[in-house]
PDB file of C-alpha atoms in Angstrom:
ATOM      1  CA  MET V   1     159.940 130.939  41.189  1.00 49.00           C
ATOM      2  CA  ARG V   2     160.877 127.341  41.569  1.00 47.00           C
ATOM      3  CA  LYS V   3     161.499 127.842  45.298  1.00 46.00           C
ATOM      4  CA  LEU V   4     158.076 129.339  45.616  1.00 44.00           C
ATOM      5  CA  LYS V   5     156.434 126.294  43.994  1.00 49.00           C
ATOM      6  CA  ILE V   6     158.366 124.000  46.223  1.00 49.00           C
ATOM      7  CA  ARG V   7     157.207 125.920  49.227  1.00 52.00           C
ATOM      8  CA  GLN V   8     153.588 125.857  48.098  1.00 51.00           C
ATOM      9  CA  LEU V   9     153.845 122.072  47.516  1.00 50.00           C
ATOM     10  CA  ILE V  10     155.298 121.555  51.045  1.00 50.00           C
ATOM     11  CA  PHE V  11     152.495 123.760  52.493  1.00 49.00           C
ATOM     12  CA  PHE V  12     149.747 121.738  50.694  1.00 50.00           C
ATOM     13  CA  ILE V  13     151.297 118.370  51.730  1.00 47.00           C
ATOM     14  CA  THR V  14     151.533 119.603  55.330  1.00 48.00           C
ATOM     15  CA  LEU V  15     147.925 120.854  55.285  1.00 44.00           C
ATOM     16  CA  ILE V  16     146.622 117.456  53.993  1.00 44.00           C
ATOM     17  CA  LEU V  17     148.587 115.502  56.520  1.00 46.00           C
ATOM     18  CA  GLY V  18     147.231 117.826  59.294  1.00 46.00           C
ATOM     19  CA  LEU V  19     143.692 117.325  58.121  1.00 41.00           C
ATOM     20  CA  ASN V  20     144.125 113.559  58.087  1.00 44.00           C
ATOM     21  CA  SER V  21     145.672 113.764  61.551  1.00 39.00           C
ATOM     22  CA  CYS V  22     142.669 115.696  62.837  1.00 37.00           C
ATOM     23  CA  LYS V  23     140.277 113.157  61.345  1.00 34.00           C
ATOM     24  CA  GLU V  24     142.142 110.289  63.028  1.00 32.00           C
ATOM     25  CA  VAL V  25     142.050 112.040  66.378  1.00 30.00           C
ATOM     26  CA  GLU V  26     138.375 112.860  65.935  1.00 30.00           C
ATOM     27  CA  SER V  27     137.528 109.193  65.095  1.00 27.00           C
ATOM     28  CA  VAL V  28     139.470 108.054  68.224  1.00 30.00           C
ATOM     29  CA  ILE V  29     137.485 110.439  70.462  1.00 30.00           C
ATOM     30  CA  LYS V  30     134.223 109.316  69.092  1.00 31.00           C
ATOM     31  CA  ALA V  31     135.153 105.652  69.603  1.00 36.00           C
ATOM     32  CA  GLU V  32     135.883 106.158  73.344  1.00 38.00           C
ATOM     33  CA  PRO V  33     133.051 105.087  75.741  1.00 39.00           C
ATOM     34  CA  LEU V  34     131.208 107.829  77.545  1.00 41.00           C
ATOM     35  CA  PRO V  35     132.436 108.681  80.966  1.00 43.00           C
ATOM     36  CA  ALA V  36     130.724 106.974  83.882  1.00 43.00           C
ATOM     37  CA  PRO V  37     127.951 109.147  85.345  1.00 46.00           C
ATOM     38  CA  SER V  38     128.768 111.098  88.474  1.00 53.00           C
ATOM     39  CA  GLY V  39     126.613 112.944  91.101  1.00 78.00           C
ATOM     40  CA  ASN V  40     123.614 110.542  90.446  1.00 94.00           C
ATOM     41  CA  TYR V  41     120.209 111.442  91.728  1.00 97.00           C
ATOM     42  CA  LEU V  42     119.893 108.230  93.735  1.00 98.00           C
ATOM     43  CA  GLU V  43     123.257 107.160  95.237  1.00 97.00           C
ATOM     44  CA  PRO V  44     124.027 103.602  96.467  1.00 97.00           C
ATOM     45  CA  GLY V  45     123.330 103.431 100.167  1.00 97.00           C
ATOM     46  CA  ASP V  46     120.639 106.072 100.112  1.00 98.00           C
ATOM     47  CA  ILE V  47     117.603 105.304 102.157  1.00 98.00           C
ATOM     48  CA  ILE V  48     114.269 105.647 100.489  1.00 98.00           C
ATOM     49  CA  VAL V  49     111.081 105.921 102.677  1.00 98.00           C
ATOM     50  CA  MET V  50     107.507 106.025 101.729  1.00 98.00           C
ATOM     51  CA  ASN V  51     105.464 108.464 103.923  1.00 97.00           C
ATOM     52  CA  TYR V  52     101.901 107.177 103.842  1.00 95.00           C
ATOM     53  CA  THR V  53     100.269 110.058 105.744  1.00 94.00           C
ATOM     54  CA  ALA V  54     102.120 112.666 103.790  1.00 95.00           C
ATOM     55  CA  ASP V  55     101.550 110.985 100.383  1.00 95.00           C
ATOM     56  CA  SER V  56     105.228 111.384  99.608  1.00 97.00           C
ATOM     57  CA  ILE V  57     108.499 109.304  98.888  1.00 97.00           C
ATOM     58  CA  VAL V  58     111.556 110.897 100.589  1.00 97.00           C
ATOM     59  CA  GLN V  59     115.313 110.252 100.188  1.00 97.00           C
ATOM     60  CA  LEU V  60     117.793 110.093 103.097  1.00 96.00           C
ATOM     61  CA  ASP V  61     121.505 109.700 102.694  1.00 95.00           C
ATOM     62  CA  SER V  62     123.257 106.617 104.083  1.00 95.00           C
ATOM     63  CA  ASN V  63     123.527 108.320 107.462  1.00 94.00           C
ATOM     64  CA  GLY V  64     119.824 109.091 107.664  1.00 95.00           C
ATOM     65  CA  VAL V  65     120.062 112.754 106.770  1.00 95.00           C
ATOM     66  CA  PHE V  66     117.233 114.141 104.671  1.00 95.00           C
ATOM     67  CA  LYS V  67     118.211 114.879 101.052  1.00 95.00           C
ATOM     68  CA  ARG V  68     114.964 115.547  99.176  1.00 95.00           C
ATOM     69  CA  THR V  69     111.374 114.650  98.505  1.00 96.00           C
ATOM     70  CA  ILE V  70     111.454 112.385  95.438  1.00 96.00           C
ATOM     71  CA  TYR V  71     107.724 112.271  94.729  1.00 97.00           C
ATOM     72  CA  GLN V  72     104.722 114.030  96.078  1.00 96.00           C
ATOM     73  CA  ALA V  73     101.267 112.613  95.293  1.00 94.00           C
ATOM     74  CA  THR V  74      98.561 115.273  94.691  1.00 86.00           C
ATOM     75  CA  GLY V  75      94.850 114.821  95.292  1.00 76.00           C
ATOM     76  CA  ASN V  76      93.050 112.705  97.863  1.00 72.00           C
ATOM     77  CA  SER V  77      92.295 109.970  95.377  1.00 77.00           C
ATOM     78  CA  VAL V  78      95.882 108.827  94.937  1.00 88.00           C
ATOM     79  CA  LEU V  79      97.794 106.742  97.565  1.00 93.00           C
ATOM     80  CA  LEU V  80     101.298 105.545  97.561  1.00 96.00           C
ATOM     81  CA  LEU V  81     101.669 101.867  98.545  1.00 95.00           C
ATOM     82  CA  ALA V  82     104.833 100.004  97.674  1.00 97.00           C
ATOM     83  CA  LEU V  83     108.527 100.370  96.810  1.00 98.00           C
ATOM     84  CA  GLY V  84     110.797  98.183  94.740  1.00 98.00           C
ATOM     85  CA  TRP V  85     113.955  98.347  92.685  1.00 98.00           C
ATOM     86  CA  SER V  86     114.743  97.488  88.995  1.00 98.00           C
ATOM     87  CA  SER V  87     118.310  96.390  88.381  1.00 97.00           C
ATOM     88  CA  GLU V  88     117.505  95.997  84.653  1.00 95.00           C
ATOM     89  CA  ASN V  89     116.880  99.704  84.328  1.00 95.00           C
ATOM     90  CA  ASN V  90     118.497 101.176  87.489  1.00 97.00           C
ATOM     91  CA  GLN V  91     115.413 102.741  88.756  1.00 97.00           C
ATOM     92  CA  LEU V  92     113.299 102.963  91.887  1.00 98.00           C
ATOM     93  CA  LEU V  93     109.875 101.401  91.442  1.00 98.00           C
ATOM     94  CA  PHE V  94     106.717 102.454  93.294  1.00 98.00           C
ATOM     95  CA  THR V  95     102.966 101.840  93.017  1.00 97.00           C
ATOM     96  CA  THR V  96      99.981 104.225  93.285  1.00 96.00           C
ATOM     97  CA  ASP V  97      96.484 103.370  94.161  1.00 92.00           C
ATOM     98  CA  GLY V  98      93.637 105.386  92.679  1.00 90.00           C
ATOM     99  CA  ASN V  99      95.342 105.644  89.260  1.00 91.00           C
ATOM    100  CA  ASP V 100      96.665 102.092  89.582  1.00 95.00           C
ATOM    101  CA  ARG V 101     100.154 101.750  88.055  1.00 96.00           C
ATOM    102  CA  VAL V 102     103.797 101.174  88.592  1.00 98.00           C
ATOM    103  CA  LEU V 103     106.044 104.148  88.172  1.00 98.00           C
ATOM    104  CA  GLY V 104     109.822 104.546  88.075  1.00 98.00           C
ATOM    105  CA  VAL V 105     112.455 107.087  89.190  1.00 98.00           C
ATOM    106  CA  ASN V 106     115.592 107.053  87.121  1.00 97.00           C
ATOM    107  CA  ALA V 107     118.573 106.630  89.391  1.00 97.00           C
ATOM    108  CA  TYR V 108     120.757 108.899  87.240  1.00 97.00           C
ATOM    109  CA  THR V 109     118.444 111.800  86.606  1.00 96.00           C
ATOM    110  CA  GLY V 110     115.520 111.564  89.028  1.00 97.00           C
ATOM    111  CA  LYS V 111     113.010 111.533  86.078  1.00 96.00           C
ATOM    112  CA  VAL V 112     109.675 109.912  87.039  1.00 97.00           C
ATOM    113  CA  SER V 113     107.898 107.947  84.403  1.00 96.00           C
ATOM    114  CA  ASP V 114     105.305 105.235  83.955  1.00 97.00           C
ATOM    115  CA  VAL V 115     106.611 101.653  84.022  1.00 97.00           C
ATOM    116  CA  ILE V 116     103.409  99.610  83.888  1.00 97.00           C
ATOM    117  CA  VAL V 117     100.021 100.933  83.092  1.00 96.00           C
ATOM    118  CA  HIS V 118      97.489  98.158  82.464  1.00 95.00           C
ATOM    119  CA  SER V 119      93.789  97.624  83.077  1.00 93.00           C
ATOM    120  CA  GLY V 120      94.664  94.398  84.868  1.00 91.00           C
ATOM    121  CA  LEU V 121      96.087  96.512  87.670  1.00 94.00           C
ATOM    122  CA  ASN V 122      92.867  97.414  89.435  1.00 88.00           C
ATOM    123  CA  GLY V 123      93.369  96.519  93.155  1.00 87.00           C
ATOM    124  CA  ALA V 124      95.415  97.833  96.119  1.00 94.00           C
ATOM    125  CA  LEU V 125      98.966  97.509  94.694  1.00 96.00           C
ATOM    126  CA  ARG V 126     100.700  96.647  97.999  1.00 96.00           C
ATOM    127  CA  GLY V 127     103.830  95.045  96.530  1.00 97.00           C
ATOM    128  CA  VAL V 128     106.146  95.421  93.554  1.00 98.00           C
ATOM    129  CA  THR V 129     109.397  93.623  92.877  1.00 98.00           C
ATOM    130  CA  GLU V 130     111.656  92.798  89.982  1.00 98.00           C
ATOM    131  CA  LEU V 131     112.512  89.107  89.880  1.00 98.00           C
ATOM    132  CA  ALA V 132     115.988  87.737  89.041  1.00 97.00           C
ATOM    133  CA  ASN V 133     114.753  86.926  85.528  1.00 96.00           C
ATOM    134  CA  GLY V 134     113.790  90.522  84.872  1.00 97.00           C
ATOM    135  CA  ASN V 135     110.037  90.077  85.183  1.00 98.00           C
ATOM    136  CA  ILE V 136     108.113  92.506  87.454  1.00 98.00           C
ATOM    137  CA  ALA V 137     105.688  90.997  89.950  1.00 98.00           C
ATOM    138  CA  VAL V 138     102.880  93.147  91.353  1.00 98.00           C
ATOM    139  CA  LEU V 139     100.855  92.164  94.482  1.00 97.00           C
ATOM    140  CA  GLU V 140      97.259  93.278  94.443  1.00 93.00           C
ATOM    141  CA  SER V 141      96.396  92.604  97.978  1.00 85.00           C
ATOM    142  CA  ASN V 142      95.140  89.003  97.465  1.00 93.00           C
ATOM    143  CA  ASN V 143      96.288  88.466  93.877  1.00 96.00           C
ATOM    144  CA  LEU V 144      99.618  88.423  91.960  1.00 97.00           C
ATOM    145  CA  GLU V 145     100.110  89.840  88.516  1.00 98.00           C
ATOM    146  CA  LEU V 146     103.251  89.185  86.468  1.00 98.00           C
ATOM    147  CA  PHE V 147     104.658  91.469  83.649  1.00 98.00           C
ATOM    148  CA  THR V 148     107.455  90.437  81.282  1.00 97.00           C
ATOM    149  CA  PRO V 149     109.817  92.884  79.376  1.00 94.00           C
ATOM    150  CA  LEU V 150     108.685  93.672  75.843  1.00 93.00           C
ATOM    151  CA  GLY V 151     110.661  96.216  73.929  1.00 89.00           C
ATOM    152  CA  ASP V 152     110.775  99.349  75.931  1.00 85.00           C
ATOM    153  CA  GLY V 153     107.807  98.337  78.012  1.00 91.00           C
ATOM    154  CA  HIS V 154     106.132  95.269  79.641  1.00 95.00           C
ATOM    155  CA  GLN V 155     103.406  92.892  78.690  1.00 96.00           C
ATOM    156  CA  ARG V 156     100.962  91.159  81.098  1.00 97.00           C
ATOM    157  CA  GLU V 157     101.743  87.459  81.477  1.00 97.00           C
ATOM    158  CA  THR V 158      98.625  85.385  81.055  1.00 96.00           C
ATOM    159  CA  SER V 159     100.125  81.809  81.152  1.00 96.00           C
ATOM    160  CA  GLY V 160      99.661  80.749  84.823  1.00 96.00           C
ATOM    161  CA  PHE V 161      99.031  84.417  85.851  1.00 97.00           C
ATOM    162  CA  PRO V 162      97.390  86.240  87.412  1.00 97.00           C
ATOM    163  CA  ILE V 163      97.269  84.082  90.507  1.00 98.00           C
ATOM    164  CA  THR V 164      94.100  84.796  92.450  1.00 96.00           C
ATOM    165  CA  ASN V 165      93.988  84.487  96.203  1.00 96.00           C
ATOM    166  CA  ILE V 166      97.744  83.826  96.471  1.00 96.00           C
ATOM    167  CA  ILE V 167      97.468  85.217 100.026  1.00 95.00           C
ATOM    168  CA  ASN V 168      94.956  87.015 102.176  1.00 94.00           C
ATOM    169  CA  THR V 169      95.549  90.714 102.373  1.00 93.00           C
ATOM    170  CA  GLY V 170      99.139  90.680 101.274  1.00 94.00           C
ATOM    171  CA  GLN V 171     101.010  93.694 102.638  1.00 94.00           C
ATOM    172  CA  GLY V 172     104.442  93.625 100.956  1.00 95.00           C
ATOM    173  CA  MET V 173     106.816  91.627  98.744  1.00 97.00           C
ATOM    174  CA  ALA V 174     110.516  91.379  98.110  1.00 98.00           C
ATOM    175  CA  PRO V 175     112.750  89.320  95.823  1.00 98.00           C
ATOM    176  CA  LEU V 176     114.854  86.258  96.650  1.00 98.00           C
ATOM    177  CA  ALA V 177     118.287  85.543  95.205  1.00 98.00           C
ATOM    178  CA  ASP V 178     117.117  82.142  93.868  1.00 97.00           C
ATOM    179  CA  GLY V 179     114.591  83.885  91.546  1.00 98.00           C
ATOM    180  CA  GLY V 180     111.631  83.634  93.778  1.00 98.00           C
ATOM    181  CA  PHE V 181     109.985  86.147  96.110  1.00 98.00           C
ATOM    182  CA  LEU V 182     108.600  86.779  99.552  1.00 98.00           C
ATOM    183  CA  ILE V 183     105.070  87.943 100.462  1.00 98.00           C
ATOM    184  CA  SER V 184     103.974  89.174 103.922  1.00 97.00           C
ATOM    185  CA  SER V 185     100.337  89.096 105.001  1.00 96.00           C
ATOM    186  CA  ARG V 186      98.379  90.846 107.756  1.00 91.00           C
ATOM    187  CA  GLY V 187      95.265  88.878 106.750  1.00 90.00           C
ATOM    188  CA  SER V 188      96.769  85.354 106.938  1.00 91.00           C
ATOM    189  CA  ASP V 189      99.231  86.550 109.611  1.00 94.00           C
ATOM    190  CA  GLN V 190     101.989  84.783 107.622  1.00 96.00           C
ATOM    191  CA  ILE V 191     105.167  85.264 105.759  1.00 98.00           C
ATOM    192  CA  ARG V 192     105.662  82.932 102.776  1.00 98.00           C
ATOM    193  CA  THR V 193     108.343  82.190 100.118  1.00 98.00           C
ATOM    194  CA  TYR V 194     107.454  81.396  96.506  1.00 98.00           C
ATOM    195  CA  ASP V 195     109.337  80.322  93.408  1.00 98.00           C
ATOM    196  CA  GLU V 196     109.382  82.456  90.276  1.00 97.00           C
ATOM    197  CA  ASP V 197     106.216  80.759  89.062  1.00 97.00           C
ATOM    198  CA  GLY V 198     104.315  81.731  92.133  1.00 97.00           C
ATOM    199  CA  VAL V 199     104.343  78.187  93.790  1.00 98.00           C
ATOM    200  CA  GLN V 200     104.572  78.399  97.567  1.00 98.00           C
ATOM    201  CA  GLN V 201     107.659  76.912  99.053  1.00 98.00           C
ATOM    202  CA  ASN V 202     107.646  77.781 102.871  1.00 98.00           C
ATOM    203  CA  SER V 203     105.529  79.547 105.394  1.00 98.00           C
ATOM    204  CA  VAL V 204     105.676  80.873 108.905  1.00 98.00           C
ATOM    205  CA  GLY V 205     103.004  82.125 111.164  1.00 96.00           C
ATOM    206  CA  SER V 206     103.152  85.097 113.491  1.00 95.00           C
ATOM    207  CA  PRO V 207     105.129  84.772 116.793  1.00 94.00           C
ATOM    208  CA  ALA V 208     103.464  84.897 120.157  1.00 91.00           C
ATOM    209  CA  GLY V 209     102.281  88.373 120.959  1.00 89.00           C
ATOM    210  CA  ALA V 210     102.120  89.556 117.342  1.00 91.00           C
ATOM    211  CA  ASN V 211      99.878  88.957 114.415  1.00 88.00           C
ATOM    212  CA  ASP V 212     100.084  91.034 111.235  1.00 93.00           C
ATOM    213  CA  GLY V 213     103.024  90.329 108.973  1.00 95.00           C
ATOM    214  CA  TYR V 214     103.924  93.533 107.321  1.00 96.00           C
ATOM    215  CA  PHE V 215     107.266  92.992 105.440  1.00 98.00           C
ATOM    216  CA  ALA V 216     110.075  90.597 105.003  1.00 98.00           C
ATOM    217  CA  ILE V 217     113.401  90.668 103.182  1.00 98.00           C
ATOM    218  CA  GLU V 218     116.297  88.341 102.416  1.00 98.00           C
ATOM    219  CA  LEU V 219     119.554  89.319 103.976  1.00 98.00           C
ATOM    220  CA  ASP V 220     122.930  89.193 102.361  1.00 97.00           C
ATOM    221  CA  ASN V 221     123.751  85.890 104.112  1.00 97.00           C
ATOM    222  CA  GLY V 222     120.555  84.261 102.881  1.00 98.00           C
ATOM    223  CA  ASP V 223     118.545  84.488 106.004  1.00 98.00           C
ATOM    224  CA  ILE V 224     115.217  86.198 106.158  1.00 98.00           C
ATOM    225  CA  VAL V 225     114.048  88.939 108.466  1.00 98.00           C
ATOM    226  CA  GLY V 226     110.303  89.527 108.998  1.00 98.00           C
ATOM    227  CA  ILE V 227     108.465  92.249 110.924  1.00 97.00           C
ATOM    228  CA  TRP V 228     105.328  91.664 112.854  1.00 97.00           C
ATOM    229  CA  SER V 229     102.806  94.111 114.473  1.00 93.00           C
ATOM    230  CA  GLY V 230     100.617  93.324 117.407  1.00 89.00           C
ATOM    231  CA  THR V 231     100.629  93.495 121.195  1.00 87.00           C
ATOM    232  CA  THR V 232     104.281  92.749 121.096  1.00 89.00           C
ATOM    233  CA  ASP V 233     105.800  94.189 117.900  1.00 94.00           C
ATOM    234  CA  GLN V 234     108.741  92.076 116.775  1.00 96.00           C
ATOM    235  CA  VAL V 235     111.597  91.800 114.302  1.00 98.00           C
ATOM    236  CA  VAL V 236     112.391  88.156 113.776  1.00 98.00           C
ATOM    237  CA  GLU V 237     115.162  86.387 111.874  1.00 98.00           C
ATOM    238  CA  TYR V 238     114.601  83.159 110.033  1.00 98.00           C
ATOM    239  CA  ASP V 239     116.737  80.814 107.934  1.00 98.00           C
ATOM    240  CA  SER V 240     115.993  80.372 104.239  1.00 97.00           C
ATOM    241  CA  THR V 241     113.315  77.775 105.127  1.00 98.00           C
ATOM    242  CA  LEU V 242     111.549  80.233 107.503  1.00 98.00           C
ATOM    243  CA  SER V 243     112.599  78.410 110.628  1.00 98.00           C
ATOM    244  CA  ALA V 244     113.420  80.909 113.380  1.00 96.00           C
ATOM    245  CA  THR V 245     117.131  81.362 114.185  1.00 96.00           C
ATOM    246  CA  GLY V 246     116.467  82.689 117.667  1.00 95.00           C
ATOM    247  CA  ALA V 247     117.515  86.172 116.836  1.00 97.00           C
ATOM    248  CA  SER V 248     114.914  88.961 117.339  1.00 97.00           C
ATOM    249  CA  TYR V 249     114.233  92.467 118.497  1.00 97.00           C
ATOM    250  CA  SER V 250     111.262  93.914 120.446  1.00 96.00           C
ATOM    251  CA  ASN V 251     111.041  97.140 122.290  1.00 96.00           C
ATOM    252  CA  THR V 252     107.808  99.155 122.075  1.00 94.00           C
ATOM    253  CA  THR V 253     109.603 102.193 123.409  1.00 95.00           C
ATOM    254  CA  TYR V 254     111.145 102.647 119.982  1.00 96.00           C
ATOM    255  CA  LEU V 255     109.151 100.192 117.812  1.00 96.00           C
ATOM    256  CA  ALA V 256     105.362 100.267 118.379  1.00 95.00           C
ATOM    257  CA  ASN V 257     103.949  99.850 114.816  1.00 95.00           C
ATOM    258  CA  PRO V 258     106.604  98.395 112.331  1.00 97.00           C
ATOM    259  CA  ARG V 259     105.754  98.496 108.647  1.00 97.00           C
ATOM    260  CA  GLY V 260     108.940  98.129 106.503  1.00 98.00           C
ATOM    261  CA  VAL V 261     112.455  96.705 106.732  1.00 98.00           C
ATOM    262  CA  ALA V 262     115.635  97.022 104.638  1.00 98.00           C
ATOM    263  CA  GLN V 263     119.292  96.134 105.014  1.00 98.00           C
ATOM    264  CA  LEU V 264     121.916  98.883 105.015  1.00 98.00           C
ATOM    265  CA  HIS V 265     125.192  98.512 103.207  1.00 97.00           C
ATOM    266  CA  SER V 266     126.819  98.207 106.693  1.00 97.00           C
ATOM    267  CA  GLY V 267     124.859  94.934 107.141  1.00 98.00           C
ATOM    268  CA  ASN V 268     122.568  96.353 109.850  1.00 98.00           C
ATOM    269  CA  ILE V 269     118.825  96.527 109.205  1.00 98.00           C
ATOM    270  CA  ILE V 270     116.445  99.461 109.472  1.00 98.00           C
ATOM    271  CA  VAL V 271     112.765  99.202 110.400  1.00 98.00           C
ATOM    272  CA  SER V 272     110.122 101.896 109.789  1.00 98.00           C
ATOM    273  CA  ASP V 273     107.734 102.617 112.601  1.00 97.00           C
ATOM    274  CA  TYR V 274     104.356 104.164 111.406  1.00 96.00           C
ATOM    275  CA  SER V 275     103.346 105.556 114.865  1.00 95.00           C
ATOM    276  CA  TYR V 276     106.684 107.045 116.008  1.00 96.00           C
ATOM    277  CA  ASN V 277     107.465 108.465 112.549  1.00 97.00           C
ATOM    278  CA  HIS V 278     111.037 107.223 112.577  1.00 97.00           C
ATOM    279  CA  LEU V 279     113.394 104.487 111.401  1.00 98.00           C
ATOM    280  CA  VAL V 280     115.091 102.147 113.891  1.00 98.00           C
ATOM    281  CA  GLU V 281     118.520 100.825 113.141  1.00 98.00           C
ATOM    282  CA  ILE V 282     119.287  97.349 114.613  1.00 98.00           C
ATOM    283  CA  ASP V 283     122.693  95.727 114.870  1.00 98.00           C
ATOM    284  CA  ILE V 284     122.415  92.529 112.877  1.00 97.00           C
ATOM    285  CA  SER V 285     125.084  90.789 114.960  1.00 97.00           C
ATOM    286  CA  ASP V 286     123.203  90.880 118.339  1.00 97.00           C
ATOM    287  CA  TYR V 287     119.882  92.560 117.434  1.00 98.00           C
ATOM    288  CA  SER V 288     120.452  95.476 119.669  1.00 98.00           C
ATOM    289  CA  LEU V 289     119.327  99.073 119.102  1.00 98.00           C
ATOM    290  CA  VAL V 290     121.822 101.311 117.270  1.00 98.00           C
ATOM    291  CA  ARG V 291     119.810 104.532 116.756  1.00 97.00           C
ATOM    292  CA  THR V 292     116.684 106.087 115.462  1.00 96.00           C
ATOM    293  CA  ILE V 293     116.347 108.224 112.349  1.00 93.00           C
ATOM    294  CA  GLY V 294     113.392 110.571 112.046  1.00 85.00           C
ATOM    295  CA  GLN V 295     113.914 113.642 109.871  1.00 76.00           C
ATOM    296  CA  GLY V 296     111.287 114.320 107.252  1.00 74.00           C
ATOM    297  CA  LEU V 297     109.198 111.168 108.018  1.00 95.00           C
ATOM    298  CA  SER V 298     105.358 111.092 108.416  1.00 96.00           C
ATOM    299  CA  GLY V 299     103.686 107.670 108.790  1.00 97.00           C
ATOM    300  CA  PRO V 300     106.584 105.741 107.160  1.00 98.00           C
ATOM    301  CA  THR V 301     105.751 102.330 105.595  1.00 97.00           C
ATOM    302  CA  HIS V 302     107.860 100.769 103.006  1.00 98.00           C
ATOM    303  CA  VAL V 303     111.617 101.475 103.140  1.00 98.00           C
ATOM    304  CA  LEU V 304     114.427 100.559 100.672  1.00 98.00           C
ATOM    305  CA  VAL V 305     118.111 101.030 100.490  1.00 98.00           C
ATOM    306  CA  VAL V 306     119.527 101.865  96.997  1.00 98.00           C
ATOM    307  CA  PRO V 307     121.864  99.030  95.915  1.00 98.00           C
ATOM    308  CA  GLU V 308     125.150  99.266  94.055  1.00 96.00           C
ATOM    309  CA  TYR V 309     124.545  99.748  90.344  1.00 95.00           C
TER     310      TYR V 309
END
């Protein structure tokens, strides 16, 4: 009888210790961080292209192979106008005209949701970019709106903004590493740099043989590349003050109507051509043609390469 009680006591002690052990293991598991996401919807290096005539946004892999249609606008009253990227929320930004707003595509899941819906957005939203300070600037053709983060959304900045007539018929905008931004114009035939408050810093006019400024970006080395459309369509490199470096590309056999430009992770640049329905890759070292990419494109305008995130 005594042996039985001793065995029962040992059993209960073992059971209690086992339960405590399980609790400790469970608490350790809960304390561990979640594993990093894999198989994301938007992968770093992917090429995102806005198809103006098809009212769609398509995704190519880093080699230019078609992956999927990210977004398809429905109805003749809605136009897709601009692309941007939010590092704060890891999402692709894009604008629509007709139901004027900024939308986002979650990089992990592909879910599309509204980012900014405001009555102040009532023009042709031809540019959208997240600035270094996390604010989102929206180009309404001639005017500039600014939205600052507020909780899970954004509020319209009214101190110093909106800036009316910041440029004539702005066509696109992109961020600068110093916190400012670039705006390209097909009305003023200029590319300009601005600080984060919207104060103009530098400007350059169209080169000989070209006129409309459609887009410009800052390269990894701090230089700026702008694209110009006209009799002689051109891709021109500038330094940070918009002084030409002498590097350029022009060949109407492959580039007859350039609309957008982005830098690949390899360092080369790609330029969209609205008329030829393809992208042109240009070697950044000598501005020579590398290849054309054309699968799934229809009137391509803005183009963006998904950054590391």
